[in-house]
Coordinates of C-alpha atoms in Angstrom, one line a residue:
M632 CA 0.1 0.1 0.1
Q633 CA 3.0 2.3 0.1
R634 CA 2.3 3.5 3.6
R635 CA 5.2 5.9 3.6
H636 CA 3.2 8.0 1.1
F637 CA 0.2 8.2 3.3
I638 CA 1.2 9.5 6.7
R639 CA -1.4 9.7 9.3
L640 CA -1.3 13.1 11.4
S641 CA -2.2 13.4 15.2
G642 CA -5.2 15.6 16.1
T643 CA -9.1 15.1 16.6
A644 CA -10.6 17.1 13.7
L645 CA -11.6 15.1 10.6
G646 CA -9.3 17.1 8.4
A647 CA -6.2 16.2 10.6
L648 CA -7.1 12.5 10.9
L649 CA -7.9 11.8 7.3
L650 CA -5.8 14.3 5.2
T651 CA -2.2 14.7 5.1
R652 CA 0.6 16.8 3.2
R653 CA 3.5 15.0 1.7
S654 CA 6.6 16.1 3.5
A655 CA 10.3 15.7 3.2
A656 CA 10.2 12.8 5.5
A657 CA 8.2 10.9 3.0
G658 CA 10.8 11.5 0.3
F659 CA 9.6 14.8 -1.2
S660 CA 11.8 18.0 -1.5
A661 CA 10.7 20.6 1.3
S662 CA 11.2 23.3 -1.3
A663 CA 8.8 21.5 -3.8
P664 CA 5.5 23.5 -4.5
A665 CA 2.8 22.6 -2.1
P666 CA 1.3 19.4 -2.7
H667 CA -2.1 18.1 -2.8
D668 CA -3.9 16.6 0.3
L669 CA -3.7 13.0 0.2
I670 CA -6.3 10.4 2.0
A671 CA -4.8 8.2 4.8
P672 CA -4.7 4.2 4.4
P673 CA -8.1 2.5 4.9
S674 CA -8.7 0.3 7.9
A675 CA -10.3 -2.4 5.9
V676 CA -10.5 -3.5 2.3
R677 CA -13.3 -5.6 1.1
V678 CA -14.7 -7.1 -2.0
G679 CA -18.3 -8.3 -3.2
L680 CA -18.1 -11.8 -4.8
D681 CA -21.0 -14.1 -6.0
G682 CA -21.0 -15.6 -2.6
G683 CA -21.2 -12.3 -0.7
P684 CA -18.7 -9.9 0.7
A685 CA -15.1 -10.7 1.6
T686 CA -12.2 -9.0 3.4
L687 CA -8.7 -8.8 2.0
T688 CA -5.5 -9.3 3.8
A689 CA -2.8 -6.8 3.5
S690 CA 0.8 -8.5 2.9
A691 CA 3.9 -6.7 4.2
S692 CA 4.2 -4.8 1.1
G693 CA 0.7 -3.4 1.7
V694 CA -0.9 -5.0 -1.4
C695 CA -4.3 -6.6 -0.4
Q696 CA -5.2 -10.0 -1.6
L697 CA -7.6 -12.9 -1.3
D698 CA -8.1 -15.9 -3.4
G699 CA -6.3 -14.6 -6.4
I700 CA -7.9 -11.1 -6.0
T701 CA -5.6 -8.2 -5.7
V702 CA -6.3 -4.7 -4.8
R703 CA -3.4 -2.2 -4.9
L704 CA -3.7 1.2 -3.6
L705 CA -1.0 3.7 -5.1
E706 CA -0.2 7.3 -5.2
E707 CA -0.6 8.4 -8.7
H708 CA -0.8 12.1 -9.8
D709 CA -1.9 13.5 -6.3
A710 CA -4.5 10.8 -5.7
M711 CA -4.8 7.3 -4.3
R712 CA -5.3 5.1 -7.3
V713 CA -7.3 1.8 -6.8
I714 CA -6.4 -0.8 -9.1
V715 CA -8.0 -4.4 -8.9
E716 CA -7.4 -7.8 -10.5
S717 CA -9.7 -10.7 -10.3
P718 CA -9.0 -13.1 -13.0
A719 CA -11.2 -16.1 -11.8
Q720 CA -14.1 -14.7 -9.7
P721 CA -16.9 -12.2 -11.0
L722 CA -16.2 -9.0 -9.0
H723 CA -19.3 -6.9 -7.8
F724 CA -17.7 -4.2 -5.9
V725 CA -14.5 -3.0 -4.0
R726 CA -15.0 -1.1 -0.6
L727 CA -12.6 0.8 1.2
E728 CA -13.2 1.7 4.9
W729 CA -11.9 4.2 7.4
D730 CA -12.4 4.2 11.1
L731 CA -13.7 7.7 10.9
S732 CA -17.0 9.6 11.3
V733 CA -18.7 12.5 9.6
A734 CA -21.6 12.5 11.9
G735 CA -20.8 15.9 13.2
G736 CA -21.7 18.8 10.8
V737 CA -23.4 18.7 7.6
V738 CA -22.6 17.1 4.4
L739 CA -23.5 17.8 0.6
A740 CA -23.4 14.8 -1.7
D741 CA -23.8 14.7 -5.6
E742 CA -26.3 12.4 -7.3
W743 CA -25.8 9.8 -9.9
E744 CA -27.1 11.8 -12.8
R745 CA -29.3 14.9 -12.6
T746 CA -30.8 16.2 -9.3
Y747 CA -34.5 15.8 -8.3
G748 CA -35.1 18.9 -6.3
D749 CA -34.0 17.7 -3.0
E750 CA -30.4 18.7 -2.7
S751 CA -29.3 20.4 0.4
F752 CA -26.5 20.2 3.3
R753 CA -27.8 17.9 5.9
P754 CA -26.4 15.5 8.7
A755 CA -24.7 12.4 7.4
Q756 CA -27.3 9.5 7.5
S757 CA -25.8 6.2 8.3
G758 CA -25.8 3.8 5.3
K759 CA -27.1 6.5 2.8
K760 CA -25.3 6.6 -0.4
M761 CA -23.5 9.7 -1.3
P762 CA -22.5 9.3 -5.2
W763 CA -19.2 10.6 -6.6
Y764 CA -18.5 12.9 -3.8
C765 CA -19.1 14.2 -0.3
I766 CA -18.5 17.7 1.1
H767 CA -18.3 17.9 4.8
H768 CA -18.7 21.1 6.7
Y769 CA -18.3 21.4 10.5
G770 CA -17.8 24.8 12.4
E771 CA -15.1 26.5 10.1
E772 CA -13.7 23.5 8.5
T773 CA -14.6 22.0 5.1
V774 CA -13.4 18.5 4.0
C775 CA -14.1 17.1 0.7
F776 CA -14.0 13.5 -0.5
G777 CA -14.3 12.4 -4.1
V778 CA -13.3 10.5 -7.1
R779 CA -11.8 11.8 -10.2
T780 CA -14.4 12.2 -13.1
G781 CA -14.3 9.5 -15.9
C782 CA -13.8 6.6 -13.6
R783 CA -14.2 3.0 -14.5
S784 CA -16.7 2.1 -11.6
L785 CA -19.7 3.7 -10.0
C786 CA -18.6 5.1 -6.9
Y787 CA -20.6 6.3 -3.7
W788 CA -19.4 7.2 -0.1
Q789 CA -21.4 6.3 3.1
G790 CA -20.8 7.8 6.5
G791 CA -22.9 8.9 9.4
G792 CA -21.7 6.0 11.8
P793 CA -18.2 5.2 13.1
V794 CA -17.1 4.2 9.5
L795 CA -16.5 6.3 6.4
S796 CA -16.4 4.1 3.3
L797 CA -16.1 4.6 -0.6
T798 CA -17.8 1.6 -2.6
M799 CA -16.7 1.3 -6.1
D800 CA -19.4 -0.7 -7.9
T801 CA -17.7 -2.9 -10.5
R802 CA -20.7 -4.9 -11.9
S803 CA -21.5 -5.1 -15.4
G804 CA -25.4 -4.6 -15.4
G805 CA -26.7 -6.5 -12.5
V806 CA -23.8 -9.1 -12.2
G807 CA -20.0 -9.0 -11.4
I808 CA -17.8 -8.3 -13.9
V809 CA -15.8 -11.0 -15.5
M810 CA -12.6 -9.0 -16.1
G811 CA -10.1 -11.8 -17.0
D812 CA -6.4 -11.3 -16.7
R813 CA -6.7 -7.3 -17.2
P814 CA -6.2 -4.9 -14.2
L815 CA -9.0 -2.4 -13.7
T816 CA -8.3 1.1 -12.6
A817 CA -11.5 1.4 -10.5
A818 CA -11.1 5.0 -9.3
D819 CA -8.6 7.9 -8.4
I820 CA -9.6 9.0 -5.0
V821 CA -8.9 12.8 -4.3
V822 CA -9.5 14.8 -1.0
M823 CA -9.2 18.4 -0.1
K824 CA -9.2 20.5 3.0
G825 CA -10.6 23.9 2.5
K826 CA -8.3 27.1 3.2
E827 CA -8.6 28.9 6.4
G828 CA -11.2 31.8 5.8
E829 CA -12.3 30.1 2.3
S830 CA -16.1 29.7 2.0
V831 CA -17.8 26.4 1.4
F832 CA -18.9 27.3 -2.1
S833 CA -15.3 28.5 -3.1
A834 CA -13.8 25.3 -1.6
A835 CA -16.3 23.0 -3.3
R836 CA -15.9 24.6 -6.6
R837 CA -12.0 24.2 -6.3
F838 CA -12.7 20.6 -5.3
C839 CA -14.6 20.0 -8.6
G840 CA -11.7 21.3 -10.4
L841 CA -9.6 18.6 -8.7
M842 CA -11.9 15.8 -9.7
C843 CA -12.1 17.1 -13.4
A844 CA -8.8 18.4 -14.7
A845 CA -9.9 18.9 -18.3
P846 CA -13.7 19.9 -18.6
R847 CA -14.7 20.3 -22.2
L848 CA -16.5 23.8 -22.3
P849 CA -18.3 25.6 -25.1
R850 CA -16.2 28.3 -26.8
Q851 CA -18.7 31.1 -25.9
P852 CA -21.8 31.1 -23.5
V853 CA -24.6 29.0 -24.8
Y854 CA -28.2 30.3 -24.7
G855 CA -31.3 30.4 -27.2
I856 CA -34.8 28.7 -27.3
N857 CA -36.4 25.3 -26.9
D858 CA -40.0 24.3 -27.9
W859 CA -40.8 21.7 -25.1
Y860 CA -42.3 23.5 -22.4
Y861 CA -45.0 24.9 -24.5
A862 CA -45.4 22.2 -27.2
Y863 CA -44.4 19.0 -25.0
G864 CA -43.8 16.9 -28.2
N865 CA -46.6 18.4 -30.2
N866 CA -44.3 20.5 -32.4
N867 CA -43.9 21.1 -36.0
P868 CA -41.7 23.2 -38.4
D869 CA -44.1 26.2 -38.6
L870 CA -44.4 26.5 -35.0
I871 CA -40.6 26.3 -34.2
L872 CA -40.0 28.7 -37.0
R873 CA -42.6 31.1 -35.7
Q874 CA -41.0 31.0 -32.3
T875 CA -37.5 31.4 -33.8
A876 CA -38.5 34.6 -35.6
L877 CA -40.3 36.2 -32.8
M878 CA -37.2 35.4 -30.4
T879 CA -34.2 36.3 -32.8
E880 CA -35.4 39.8 -32.8
L881 CA -34.7 40.1 -29.0
A882 CA -31.0 38.6 -29.4
T883 CA -28.9 41.5 -30.2
D884 CA -25.2 40.2 -29.6
T885 CA -24.2 39.6 -33.3
G886 CA -21.0 37.9 -32.0
N887 CA -22.8 35.0 -30.5
R888 CA -26.0 34.1 -31.8
P889 CA -28.6 31.9 -29.9
F890 CA -29.5 28.3 -30.6
S891 CA -33.0 27.3 -31.5
V892 CA -33.4 23.7 -30.4
V893 CA -35.8 21.3 -31.9
D894 CA -36.9 19.1 -29.1
A895 CA -38.8 15.7 -29.1
G896 CA -41.5 15.2 -31.7
W897 CA -39.6 15.2 -35.0
A898 CA -38.4 11.6 -35.5
S899 CA -40.3 8.9 -37.1
Y900 CA -43.1 7.3 -34.8
S901 CA -43.0 3.6 -33.7
P902 CA -46.3 1.9 -34.9
Y903 CA -46.9 1.2 -31.2
H904 CA -46.6 4.9 -30.1
P905 CA -48.0 6.9 -32.7
G906 CA -47.5 10.7 -31.9
D907 CA -45.3 10.0 -29.0
G908 CA -42.3 12.5 -29.3
G909 CA -40.4 10.9 -26.5
W910 CA -40.3 7.4 -28.0
N911 CA -39.5 7.2 -31.7
D912 CA -38.8 4.3 -34.1
D913 CA -35.9 5.6 -36.2
F914 CA -33.8 8.7 -35.3
S915 CA -32.2 8.8 -38.8
R916 CA -35.8 9.8 -40.3
P917 CA -38.3 12.6 -39.7
N918 CA -41.8 11.9 -39.4
E919 CA -44.4 13.4 -41.8
K920 CA -44.8 16.7 -40.0
F921 CA -41.2 17.5 -40.4
K922 CA -40.0 15.7 -43.6
D923 CA -37.0 17.8 -44.3
M924 CA -34.6 18.3 -41.4
S925 CA -31.9 20.0 -43.5
K926 CA -34.4 22.5 -44.7
L927 CA -35.5 23.2 -41.1
A928 CA -31.9 23.7 -40.0
A929 CA -31.3 26.0 -42.9
D930 CA -34.6 28.0 -42.1
I931 CA -33.6 28.4 -38.6
R932 CA -30.0 29.8 -39.6
K933 CA -31.8 32.1 -42.1
L934 CA -33.7 33.7 -39.2
G935 CA -30.6 34.3 -37.2
M936 CA -30.2 31.4 -34.9
R937 CA -28.3 28.2 -34.9
P938 CA -30.1 24.9 -35.1
G939 CA -29.9 22.3 -32.2
L940 CA -31.7 18.9 -32.1
W941 CA -32.9 16.4 -29.6
M942 CA -32.6 12.8 -29.8
R943 CA -32.7 9.4 -27.8
P944 CA -29.6 7.5 -28.6
L945 CA -30.8 4.0 -27.1
C946 CA -34.2 3.9 -28.5
A947 CA -34.6 0.8 -30.8
S948 CA -36.8 0.2 -33.5
Y949 CA -40.2 -2.0 -32.9
N950 CA -38.8 -4.5 -35.4
D951 CA -35.1 -4.9 -34.2
S952 CA -33.8 -8.3 -33.5
A953 CA -34.1 -9.3 -29.9
L954 CA -30.3 -10.0 -30.2
L955 CA -29.6 -6.2 -30.4
L956 CA -31.6 -5.4 -27.2
L957 CA -31.1 -5.2 -23.5
P958 CA -32.8 -7.9 -21.5
A959 CA -36.1 -7.2 -19.7
I960 CA -36.0 -5.8 -16.1
P961 CA -38.3 -4.0 -13.8
G962 CA -38.5 -0.7 -15.2
R963 CA -37.4 -1.8 -18.6
D964 CA -39.7 -4.8 -19.2
D965 CA -42.4 -3.5 -21.8
P966 CA -41.5 -5.1 -25.4
K967 CA -43.2 -2.1 -27.0
Y968 CA -40.2 0.0 -25.7
P969 CA -37.1 -1.9 -26.6
V970 CA -33.8 -0.6 -25.7
L971 CA -30.4 -1.1 -27.5
D972 CA -27.5 -2.9 -25.9
P973 CA -24.6 -0.3 -26.0
T974 CA -22.1 -3.2 -26.0
I975 CA -23.0 -4.3 -29.3
G976 CA -20.8 -2.6 -32.2
E977 CA -23.9 -2.7 -34.4
N978 CA -25.6 -0.4 -32.1
L979 CA -23.0 1.9 -31.5
A980 CA -22.3 2.2 -35.3
R981 CA -26.2 3.1 -35.7
I982 CA -25.9 5.8 -32.8
R983 CA -22.7 7.3 -34.3
H984 CA -24.5 7.3 -37.8
N985 CA -27.4 9.3 -36.5
I986 CA -25.2 11.8 -34.5
G987 CA -23.0 12.2 -37.8
L988 CA -26.1 12.7 -39.8
Y989 CA -27.3 15.5 -37.7
R990 CA -23.9 17.3 -38.5
Q991 CA -24.7 16.6 -42.4
W992 CA -28.2 18.1 -42.0
G993 CA -26.4 21.2 -40.5
Y994 CA -27.2 21.0 -36.8
E995 CA -24.6 22.6 -34.6
M996 CA -25.9 21.2 -31.2
V997 CA -27.3 17.8 -30.2
K998 CA -29.0 17.1 -26.9
H999 CA -29.0 13.4 -26.3
D1000 CA -31.4 12.0 -23.6
Y1001 CA -32.5 9.0 -21.4
T1002 CA -29.4 6.9 -21.5
S1003 CA -29.2 6.5 -17.8
F1004 CA -32.9 5.5 -17.5
D1005 CA -32.7 3.1 -20.7
I1006 CA -29.6 1.4 -19.2
F1007 CA -30.5 1.1 -15.6
G1008 CA -34.3 0.9 -15.8
K1009 CA -34.7 3.7 -13.0
W1010 CA -34.5 7.3 -12.5
G1011 CA -31.8 8.8 -10.4
S1012 CA -34.3 9.4 -7.8
Q1013 CA -35.0 5.6 -7.4
M1014 CA -31.6 4.5 -7.0
D1015 CA -31.1 4.9 -3.3
D1016 CA -31.2 0.9 -2.6
D1017 CA -29.5 0.1 -5.8
M1018 CA -29.0 1.6 -9.3
T1019 CA -30.4 -1.3 -11.2
A1020 CA -32.1 -4.8 -11.0
T1021 CA -29.8 -7.7 -10.0
R1022 CA -29.0 -10.8 -12.2
W1023 CA -29.0 -9.1 -15.6
R1024 CA -26.1 -8.6 -17.9
F1025 CA -25.0 -6.9 -21.0
H1026 CA -24.0 -8.9 -24.1
D1027 CA -20.6 -8.1 -23.3
N1028 CA -20.0 -8.5 -19.5
T1029 CA -16.3 -8.1 -19.5
R1030 CA -16.4 -4.3 -18.9
T1031 CA -18.0 -2.6 -15.9
T1032 CA -21.2 -0.5 -16.5
A1033 CA -19.2 2.6 -16.0
E1034 CA -16.8 1.6 -18.8
I1035 CA -19.8 0.5 -21.0
I1036 CA -21.3 4.0 -20.4
L1037 CA -18.2 5.9 -21.0
G1038 CA -17.8 3.9 -24.2
L1039 CA -21.3 4.9 -25.4
Y1040 CA -20.5 8.6 -24.4
E1041 CA -17.2 8.5 -26.3
S1042 CA -18.8 7.1 -29.3
I1043 CA -21.3 10.0 -29.3
R1044 CA -18.5 12.4 -28.9
E1045 CA -16.5 11.1 -31.6
A1046 CA -19.3 11.2 -34.1
A1047 CA -20.4 14.6 -32.9
G1048 CA -16.9 16.3 -34.0
D1049 CA -17.1 20.1 -33.3
M1050 CA -21.0 20.0 -32.5
Y1051 CA -21.9 21.1 -29.1
L1052 CA -23.5 18.0 -27.0
I1053 CA -25.9 18.3 -24.1
G1054 CA -26.1 15.2 -22.0
C1055 CA -29.5 14.9 -20.4
N1056 CA -30.2 12.0 -18.1
T1057 CA -26.5 11.3 -18.2
L1058 CA -24.3 10.4 -15.4
S1059 CA -22.8 13.6 -14.4
H1060 CA -19.2 12.3 -13.4
L1061 CA -18.9 10.3 -16.7
S1062 CA -20.4 13.3 -18.8
A1063 CA -17.7 15.5 -17.3
G1064 CA -14.8 16.1 -20.0
L1065 CA -16.9 14.8 -22.9
F1066 CA -20.0 17.1 -23.2
E1067 CA -19.8 20.7 -23.3
L1068 CA -23.3 21.0 -21.6
C1069 CA -25.0 18.9 -19.0
R1070 CA -28.7 19.1 -17.9
I1071 CA -27.9 19.1 -14.2
G1072 CA -31.6 18.6 -13.0
D1073 CA -34.9 17.0 -13.5
D1074 CA -37.4 18.7 -15.8
T1075 CA -38.7 22.2 -14.9
S1076 CA -42.3 23.0 -16.3
G1077 CA -44.4 25.2 -18.5
K1078 CA -47.5 24.2 -16.6
E1079 CA -46.7 24.4 -12.9
W1080 CA -44.4 26.8 -11.2
A1081 CA -44.0 24.4 -8.0
R1082 CA -42.1 22.0 -10.2
T1083 CA -39.9 24.6 -11.6
R1084 CA -39.1 26.0 -8.1
K1085 CA -38.4 22.4 -6.9
M1086 CA -36.5 21.1 -9.7
G1087 CA -34.9 24.3 -11.2
V1088 CA -34.0 26.6 -8.1
N1089 CA -32.8 23.8 -6.2
T1090 CA -30.7 22.3 -8.8
L1091 CA -29.0 25.4 -9.9
G1092 CA -28.1 26.3 -6.2
F1093 CA -26.3 23.0 -5.4
R1094 CA -24.7 22.3 -8.7
M1095 CA -23.3 25.6 -9.4
I1096 CA -20.1 24.3 -8.1
Q1097 CA -19.8 22.1 -11.2
H1098 CA -20.6 24.9 -13.7
N1099 CA -17.5 25.3 -15.7
T1100 CA -15.7 22.8 -13.7
F1101 CA -17.2 19.7 -15.0
Y1102 CA -19.1 21.3 -18.0
A1103 CA -21.6 24.3 -18.6
A1104 CA -24.4 23.4 -16.1
D1105 CA -27.7 23.6 -17.8
G1106 CA -30.4 24.3 -15.1
D1107 CA -33.3 23.5 -17.9
C1108 CA -35.5 25.8 -19.6
V1109 CA -37.5 28.9 -18.6
G1110 CA -41.0 28.2 -19.5
V1111 CA -42.9 31.4 -20.6
T1112 CA -46.5 30.1 -20.9
Q1113 CA -50.0 31.2 -19.6
D1114 CA -50.0 28.3 -17.0
V1115 CA -47.0 29.9 -15.0
P1116 CA -47.3 33.2 -13.1
W1117 CA -45.1 35.8 -14.9
D1118 CA -43.7 37.3 -11.7
K1119 CA -42.3 34.0 -10.9
T1120 CA -40.9 33.1 -14.5
R1121 CA -39.3 36.5 -14.7
Q1122 CA -37.2 35.9 -11.5
W1123 CA -36.2 32.5 -12.7
M1124 CA -35.1 33.9 -16.0
Q1125 CA -33.2 36.5 -14.2
L1126 CA -31.4 34.1 -12.1
V1127 CA -30.4 31.7 -14.9
A1128 CA -29.2 34.6 -16.9
R1129 CA -27.2 36.4 -14.4
A1130 CA -25.6 33.2 -12.8
G1131 CA -23.6 32.9 -16.1
T1132 CA -25.1 29.4 -17.1
P1133 CA -26.8 28.3 -20.2
L1134 CA -30.3 30.0 -20.8
F1135 CA -32.9 28.3 -22.7
I1136 CA -36.3 29.9 -23.0
S1137 CA -39.4 27.9 -24.0
A1138 CA -41.8 30.6 -24.9
Q1139 CA -45.2 30.1 -26.1
P1140 CA -45.5 32.6 -28.9
D1141 CA -48.8 34.3 -28.3
V1142 CA -48.0 34.8 -24.5
V1143 CA -44.9 37.0 -25.4
G1144 CA -46.1 40.4 -24.9
A1145 CA -44.2 43.8 -24.4
E1146 CA -43.1 43.1 -20.8
Q1147 CA -42.1 39.7 -21.7
K1148 CA -40.0 40.9 -24.7
T1149 CA -38.2 43.5 -22.6
M1150 CA -37.2 40.9 -19.9
I1151 CA -36.1 38.1 -22.6
R1152 CA -33.9 41.0 -24.5
E1153 CA -32.2 41.9 -21.4
C1154 CA -31.6 38.2 -20.5
F1155 CA -30.5 37.1 -23.8
S1156 CA -27.9 40.1 -23.7
L1157 CA -26.7 38.8 -20.4
A1158 CA -26.6 35.2 -21.4
A1159 CA -24.6 36.0 -24.5
K1160 CA -21.4 37.0 -22.6
P1161 CA -19.3 35.5 -20.1
L1162 CA -20.3 36.2 -16.4
P1163 CA -18.9 35.3 -13.1
V1164 CA -20.4 32.2 -11.6
G1165 CA -23.4 33.0 -9.6
E1166 CA -23.0 32.0 -5.9
P1167 CA -26.0 31.0 -3.7
L1168 CA -25.3 32.8 -0.3
D1169 CA -27.9 31.0 1.8
W1170 CA -27.3 27.5 0.5
L1171 CA -26.0 26.0 3.7
T1172 CA -29.5 26.5 5.3
N1173 CA -32.0 27.0 2.3
P1174 CA -32.8 24.2 0.1
Q1175 CA -34.2 26.7 -2.5
P1176 CA -31.5 29.3 -2.2
A1177 CA -33.0 32.8 -2.4
R1178 CA -29.9 35.2 -1.7
W1179 CA -27.5 35.2 -4.4
R1180 CA -24.2 37.0 -5.5
L1181 CA -24.7 37.6 -9.2
D1182 CA -22.2 39.5 -11.4
G1183 CA -20.9 41.1 -8.3
K1184 CA -24.4 42.2 -6.9
I1185 CA -26.4 40.7 -4.1
M1186 CA -29.8 39.7 -5.4
E1187 CA -32.7 38.2 -3.4
F1188 CA -35.6 36.3 -5.1
D1189 CA -39.1 35.3 -3.8
W1190 CA -39.6 31.8 -4.9
G1191 CA -43.2 31.6 -3.1

């Protein structure tokens, strides 16, 4: 385990017990630049096998072994790298445990994919899974635990009791991975202690930068329009072009033009689901309403906006061979909604073809959706007990689910070329570095303000730390409709625009009057240029932050 690289310090504070600085005594020059914090050796290393969990034994060299299974913990690039080998036995997980508690103070955890309106700082709950990272705040001290983005396992922390643990889920679907002779780098663990006097928000953003060293960001701020929250799939070219013509007049920045995103409803329908925009039969063919997607892209561009397009990568055709499909599991067991298996080369080739086709049609941005739900059979809000059903497997179960999802995302990225990508319902930690934008929360609404307040405001407040550190964080659309009070919509629009995040407005054309036009013009002007990242000032105590620092000014909102 190379314990000389992980020196435990004396003291009672969590930061002193768990974190350490490398020193000259550990073989590093005292004149070298200040190194990163490092995590101390775990008190136990366990693995999950078909027969249940087992505890590994550390040898004199620090390597942990059991029945041919080996776990090595190495210092690599200012992190603890976890490398596992299990040539003969299917491996379900690797778990590291420390005899430490985060029961005092409050913690902020991430979510597997997008958030669902319930993020907040709260006391650690024993056994509750905290995906990807955990930010612990107690008194004046902030300590952060996490794994680097792009890891090859699905990772979560647990605390609240006497033990802090990190579990790296190495399953392939619902069964243990059969990795053969290859070693698996399950995760790179990074930890960080906040600086004296540093705000929790500043420390958390700095930590996100440690977890993602190379985010892929848009060349310019992204903003524009989307038809979903007034059309809800019942769209058509005339409606989209009418909205585009109306809104392009309100975008005055000629150096950074807005996007007009064609959302669900354009692709050919499945015979089982005629008129269902969210489930389509073939994403390489438009339906009868749209007919010519190249012409629509050209028409949007002529009106002064940049065309964007929504799609669902893993949506299979109703007549696809069962050999191409993922097996039925709870949540994914209706044969009229077949899902492609992303480990089959033919399926990845189809997805790459579709993405490349959109580029040929002239679209400059693609929003791809539902990959998390289609793979796991669950929304992120349903993954507390387990991410997916047990005892099912991909066609290829020699790779972890995380590796398979990364392979899918990398295929989409490769095919997209220089088009922007928005990941929606994608795993956040695996999206970072690959997609320019990520939809960070569940749907807002063009029908009820309460849903936008819950999903939009909460999400923006607690994932602002990921904005421009993982990707450009898209808090979802501002729905300007007759069903949502304008005084609330106006405030939500102001927050998104002034926070420096992507702004997409979904405006019902006949609801946009003089007052709405004035506000949209102002917010488009703000959204078109880089702004300082908005900071929620009351996020430690308010799950729907109302007091914000935006472009150097303090603003307060009444969310109702």
